[in-house]
Amino acid sequence: MVKLIAGNWKMHGTAADLPEVRAIAARASQLAGQVEVALCVPATLIHRAAEAVPGFTIGAQDIHHRPKGAHTGDVCAAMLHDAGASMAIVGHSERREAHSEADADVKAKAEAGLAAGLKIILCVGESLDVREGGEAVATVAAQVDASLPAGPVDPALFSLAYEPIWAIGTGKVAGPAEIGEMHAAIRERLVAAYGEPGGQVRILYGGSVKADNAAAIFAVPDVGGALVGGASLSAADFLPIVEAAL
Ligand code: PEP
């Protein structure tokens, strides 16, 4: 499976930023088959972005787990799909923290997205306290076990992102040994949950991935790509990361 490089625009981006989407999509289409590229933009931009770059993967950053109902301000998977999204992130640590999303919520969101035909990137990761307490692997493994959608899963449609919270937006990057150890532990849980297809699910790394550290991160065994925040906002910053995955 080729590497997946997905941008998470978080709460950034309006119509004025569509030229960046176009520039990223144009290079991605030249690299089709060698690397998979996606941009997860704010919900308000999904429709315009998807119309601007047909065939390129535009994603959402969250999903409400129910198909419809009295959920003011929320957006369900079918609505995201209808707007033009073909992917969604679920369980990002910023949502787990700010919106008190528990593993069971994340699991339900992943299942709702997959049922609606969206590709899913499910995020897990430990806090600095947990890492310093020596509990990082056990904590993330438990998060994985409790957050995974019920199988079977298609590895082309479902990915996991290991994002140490202390590395997100901080400029600190987990070292190769930390990433390798965690990805191996996550792989074990994926195989336990899904059998052989669990061996094919891509495990992305996320946390301050930039042009100057991407190649070293991609060289770590079982890194299947990256989830990129700040450095995905412009083609100039993001495309060198994409190229490093070739
Ligand atoms: C993220 O938002 O998932 C992320 C990894 O952000 P950054 O690349 O800015 O650390």
Coordinates of C-alpha atoms and ligand atoms in Angstrom, one line a residue:
M1 CA 0.0 0.0 0.0
V2 CA 1.4 3.4 -0.9
K3 CA 1.8 6.0 1.9
L4 CA -1.1 8.2 2.8
I5 CA -0.3 11.9 3.5
A6 CA -3.3 13.7 4.9
G7 CA -3.5 17.4 5.8
N8 CA -5.7 18.5 8.8
W9 CA -6.5 22.1 8.3
K10 CA -8.3 22.3 11.7
M11 CA -10.1 25.7 12.0
H12 CA -8.3 27.3 9.2
G13 CA -9.4 28.0 5.6
T14 CA -11.9 29.9 3.6
A15 CA -12.6 30.3 -0.1
A16 CA -9.5 32.5 -0.2
D17 CA -7.4 29.4 0.4
L18 CA -8.8 27.3 -2.5
P19 CA -5.7 28.1 -4.6
E20 CA -3.7 26.1 -2.1
V21 CA -6.1 23.2 -2.4
R22 CA -5.8 23.4 -6.2
A23 CA -2.0 23.4 -6.1
I24 CA -1.8 20.5 -3.8
A25 CA -4.4 18.5 -5.8
A26 CA -2.6 19.2 -9.1
R27 CA 0.7 17.7 -7.8
A28 CA -1.1 14.8 -6.1
S29 CA -2.7 13.9 -9.4
Q30 CA 0.8 13.7 -11.1
L31 CA 1.9 11.4 -8.3
A32 CA -1.2 9.1 -8.4
G33 CA -0.3 5.5 -7.7
Q34 CA 2.9 6.5 -5.9
V35 CA 1.4 8.3 -2.9
E36 CA -2.1 9.0 -1.7
V37 CA -2.9 12.6 -0.7
A38 CA -5.9 14.1 1.1
L39 CA -6.9 17.4 2.7
C40 CA -9.3 17.4 5.7
V41 CA -10.7 20.9 5.6
P42 CA -13.3 22.7 7.8
A43 CA -16.9 21.6 7.1
T44 CA -17.8 24.9 5.6
L45 CA -15.1 24.5 2.9
I46 CA -15.8 20.9 1.9
H47 CA -18.3 21.6 -0.8
R48 CA -16.3 24.3 -2.5
A49 CA -13.0 22.4 -2.2
A50 CA -14.5 19.2 -3.6
E51 CA -15.9 21.1 -6.5
A52 CA -12.6 22.8 -7.1
V53 CA -10.6 19.6 -7.3
P54 CA -12.7 16.7 -8.7
G55 CA -11.1 13.4 -8.1
F56 CA -8.9 14.6 -5.2
T57 CA -9.7 13.4 -1.7
I58 CA -11.3 16.1 0.4
G59 CA -12.1 15.1 4.0
A60 CA -13.9 16.2 7.1
Q61 CA -12.4 16.5 10.6
D62 CA -15.2 15.0 12.6
I63 CA -18.5 13.1 12.2
H64 CA -21.6 12.9 14.4
H65 CA -22.2 9.2 15.0
R66 CA -26.0 9.4 14.4
P67 CA -27.5 9.5 10.9
K68 CA -29.9 12.4 11.7
G69 CA -31.8 14.0 14.6
A70 CA -31.9 16.8 17.2
H71 CA -28.1 17.5 17.3
T72 CA -27.8 21.3 16.8
G73 CA -24.6 22.2 15.1
D74 CA -23.5 18.7 14.3
V75 CA -23.0 17.1 10.9
C76 CA -23.6 13.4 10.1
A77 CA -21.6 11.2 7.7
A78 CA -24.2 11.2 4.9
M79 CA -24.2 15.1 4.9
L80 CA -20.4 15.2 4.7
H81 CA -20.5 12.7 1.8
D82 CA -23.3 14.7 0.1
A83 CA -21.1 17.8 0.4
G84 CA -18.3 16.1 -1.4
A85 CA -16.1 14.6 1.3
S86 CA -14.7 11.1 0.7
M87 CA -12.7 10.9 4.0
A88 CA -13.0 12.0 7.6
I89 CA -10.7 12.2 10.6
V90 CA -12.2 10.8 13.9
G91 CA -10.9 10.9 17.4
H92 CA -8.4 13.7 17.0
S93 CA -6.9 14.5 20.4
E94 CA -8.2 18.1 20.1
R95 CA -11.7 16.8 19.9
R96 CA -11.2 14.1 22.5
E97 CA -10.1 16.9 24.9
A98 CA -12.3 19.9 24.0
H99 CA -15.4 17.8 23.3
S100 CA -14.9 15.1 25.9
E101 CA -15.0 12.4 23.2
A102 CA -14.4 8.9 24.7
D103 CA -13.1 5.9 22.9
A104 CA -16.7 4.5 22.5
D105 CA -17.7 7.8 20.8
V106 CA -14.7 7.6 18.4
K107 CA -15.6 4.0 17.6
A108 CA -19.2 5.0 16.8
K109 CA -18.0 7.9 14.6
A110 CA -15.7 5.6 12.7
E111 CA -18.5 3.1 12.1
A112 CA -20.9 5.8 11.0
G113 CA -18.3 7.1 8.5
L114 CA -17.4 3.8 7.1
A115 CA -21.1 2.9 6.7
A116 CA -21.6 6.1 4.7
G117 CA -18.7 5.3 2.4
L118 CA -16.1 7.7 3.9
K119 CA -12.5 6.7 4.3
I120 CA -11.6 7.0 7.9
I121 CA -8.4 8.1 9.8
L122 CA -8.8 7.3 13.5
C123 CA -6.4 9.1 15.8
V124 CA -4.9 7.9 19.0
G125 CA -2.0 9.2 21.1
E126 CA -0.8 9.8 24.7
S127 CA -0.3 12.9 26.7
L128 CA 3.1 14.0 28.0
D129 CA 2.3 12.9 31.6
V130 CA 1.5 9.4 30.3
R131 CA 4.7 9.2 28.2
E132 CA 6.8 10.4 31.2
G133 CA 5.1 7.9 33.4
G134 CA 6.2 5.1 31.2
E135 CA 2.6 4.2 30.2
A136 CA 2.5 5.4 26.6
V137 CA 2.4 2.0 24.9
A138 CA -0.2 0.5 27.3
T139 CA -2.4 3.6 27.1
V140 CA -2.4 3.8 23.3
A141 CA -2.9 0.1 22.9
A142 CA -6.0 0.4 25.2
Q143 CA -7.2 3.4 23.2
V144 CA -6.9 1.4 20.0
D145 CA -8.7 -1.6 21.4
A146 CA -11.6 0.5 22.6
S147 CA -11.8 2.8 19.5
L148 CA -11.5 0.4 16.6
P149 CA -14.7 0.0 14.5
A150 CA -16.2 -3.4 14.4
G151 CA -14.7 -5.4 11.5
P152 CA -14.2 -6.4 8.9
V153 CA -12.4 -3.3 7.6
D154 CA -10.9 -2.6 4.2
P155 CA -7.3 -1.4 4.6
A156 CA -7.8 0.9 1.6
L157 CA -10.6 2.7 3.5
F158 CA -9.4 2.6 7.1
S159 CA -6.2 4.1 8.6
L160 CA -5.0 4.8 12.1
A161 CA -2.9 7.8 13.1
Y162 CA -0.6 7.7 16.0
E163 CA -0.3 11.3 17.2
P164 CA 1.5 11.9 20.6
I165 CA -0.4 14.8 22.0
W166 CA 2.8 16.4 23.2
A167 CA 4.1 16.5 19.6
I168 CA 1.0 18.2 18.0
G169 CA 1.6 21.8 17.1
T170 CA 4.6 22.0 19.4
G171 CA 7.5 21.5 17.0
K172 CA 8.5 18.4 19.1
V173 CA 8.6 15.2 17.2
A174 CA 8.6 11.7 18.6
G175 CA 12.0 9.9 18.0
P176 CA 12.3 7.0 15.6
A177 CA 12.5 4.5 18.5
E178 CA 9.3 5.9 20.1
I179 CA 7.5 5.9 16.8
G180 CA 8.7 2.4 15.9
E181 CA 7.8 0.9 19.2
M182 CA 4.3 2.4 19.2
H183 CA 3.6 1.5 15.6
A184 CA 4.6 -2.1 16.3
A185 CA 2.2 -2.2 19.3
I186 CA -0.6 -0.7 17.3
R187 CA 0.0 -3.2 14.5
E188 CA -0.3 -6.1 17.0
R189 CA -3.7 -4.7 18.1
L190 CA -4.9 -4.3 14.5
V191 CA -4.0 -7.9 13.7
A192 CA -5.7 -9.1 16.9
A193 CA -8.8 -7.2 15.9
Y194 CA -9.0 -7.9 12.2
G195 CA -6.7 -10.7 11.3
E196 CA -4.7 -10.5 8.0
P197 CA -6.3 -7.3 6.8
G198 CA -5.2 -5.7 10.1
G199 CA -1.7 -6.2 8.9
Q200 CA -2.4 -4.0 5.9
V201 CA -4.1 -1.0 7.6
R202 CA -1.8 2.0 7.3
I203 CA -0.6 3.5 10.5
L204 CA 0.2 7.2 10.0
Y205 CA 2.4 9.3 12.3
G206 CA 1.2 12.8 13.3
G207 CA 2.9 15.5 15.4
S208 CA 4.9 18.4 13.9
V209 CA 5.7 16.6 10.7
K210 CA 7.5 19.2 8.4
A211 CA 9.5 19.1 5.2
D212 CA 12.8 18.8 7.1
N213 CA 11.8 15.8 9.3
A214 CA 9.4 13.9 7.0
A215 CA 12.0 11.6 5.3
A216 CA 13.4 10.5 8.7
I217 CA 9.9 9.7 10.0
F218 CA 9.0 7.8 6.8
A219 CA 12.1 5.7 7.2
V220 CA 10.8 4.2 10.5
P221 CA 9.5 0.7 9.9
D222 CA 5.7 0.5 9.6
V223 CA 5.1 4.2 9.1
G224 CA 2.3 4.2 6.5
G225 CA 2.2 8.0 6.0
A226 CA 1.5 11.1 8.0
L227 CA -1.3 13.3 9.4
V228 CA -0.1 16.8 9.0
G229 CA -1.5 19.9 10.7
G230 CA 0.3 23.3 10.4
A231 CA 2.5 22.3 7.5
S232 CA -0.5 21.3 5.4
L233 CA -1.9 24.8 5.1
S234 CA 0.1 25.8 2.1
A235 CA 1.3 23.8 -0.9
A236 CA 4.8 25.2 -0.4
D237 CA 5.0 23.5 3.0
F238 CA 2.9 20.4 2.3
L239 CA 4.2 19.2 -1.0
P240 CA 7.8 18.5 0.1
I241 CA 6.3 16.2 2.8
V242 CA 4.3 14.5 0.0
E243 CA 7.4 14.1 -2.1
A244 CA 9.4 12.7 0.9
A245 CA 6.9 9.8 0.9
L246 CA 7.7 8.6 -2.6
Ligands
PEP1 C1 -2.6 17.4 13.7 O1 -3.3 18.3 13.8 O2 -3.1 16.2 13.6 C2 -1.2 17.6 13.8 C3 -0.3 16.6 13.7 O3 -0.7 18.9 13.8 P1 0.8 19.5 13.6 O4 1.3 18.8 12.3 O5 0.6 20.9 13.4 O6 1.5 19.1 14.8

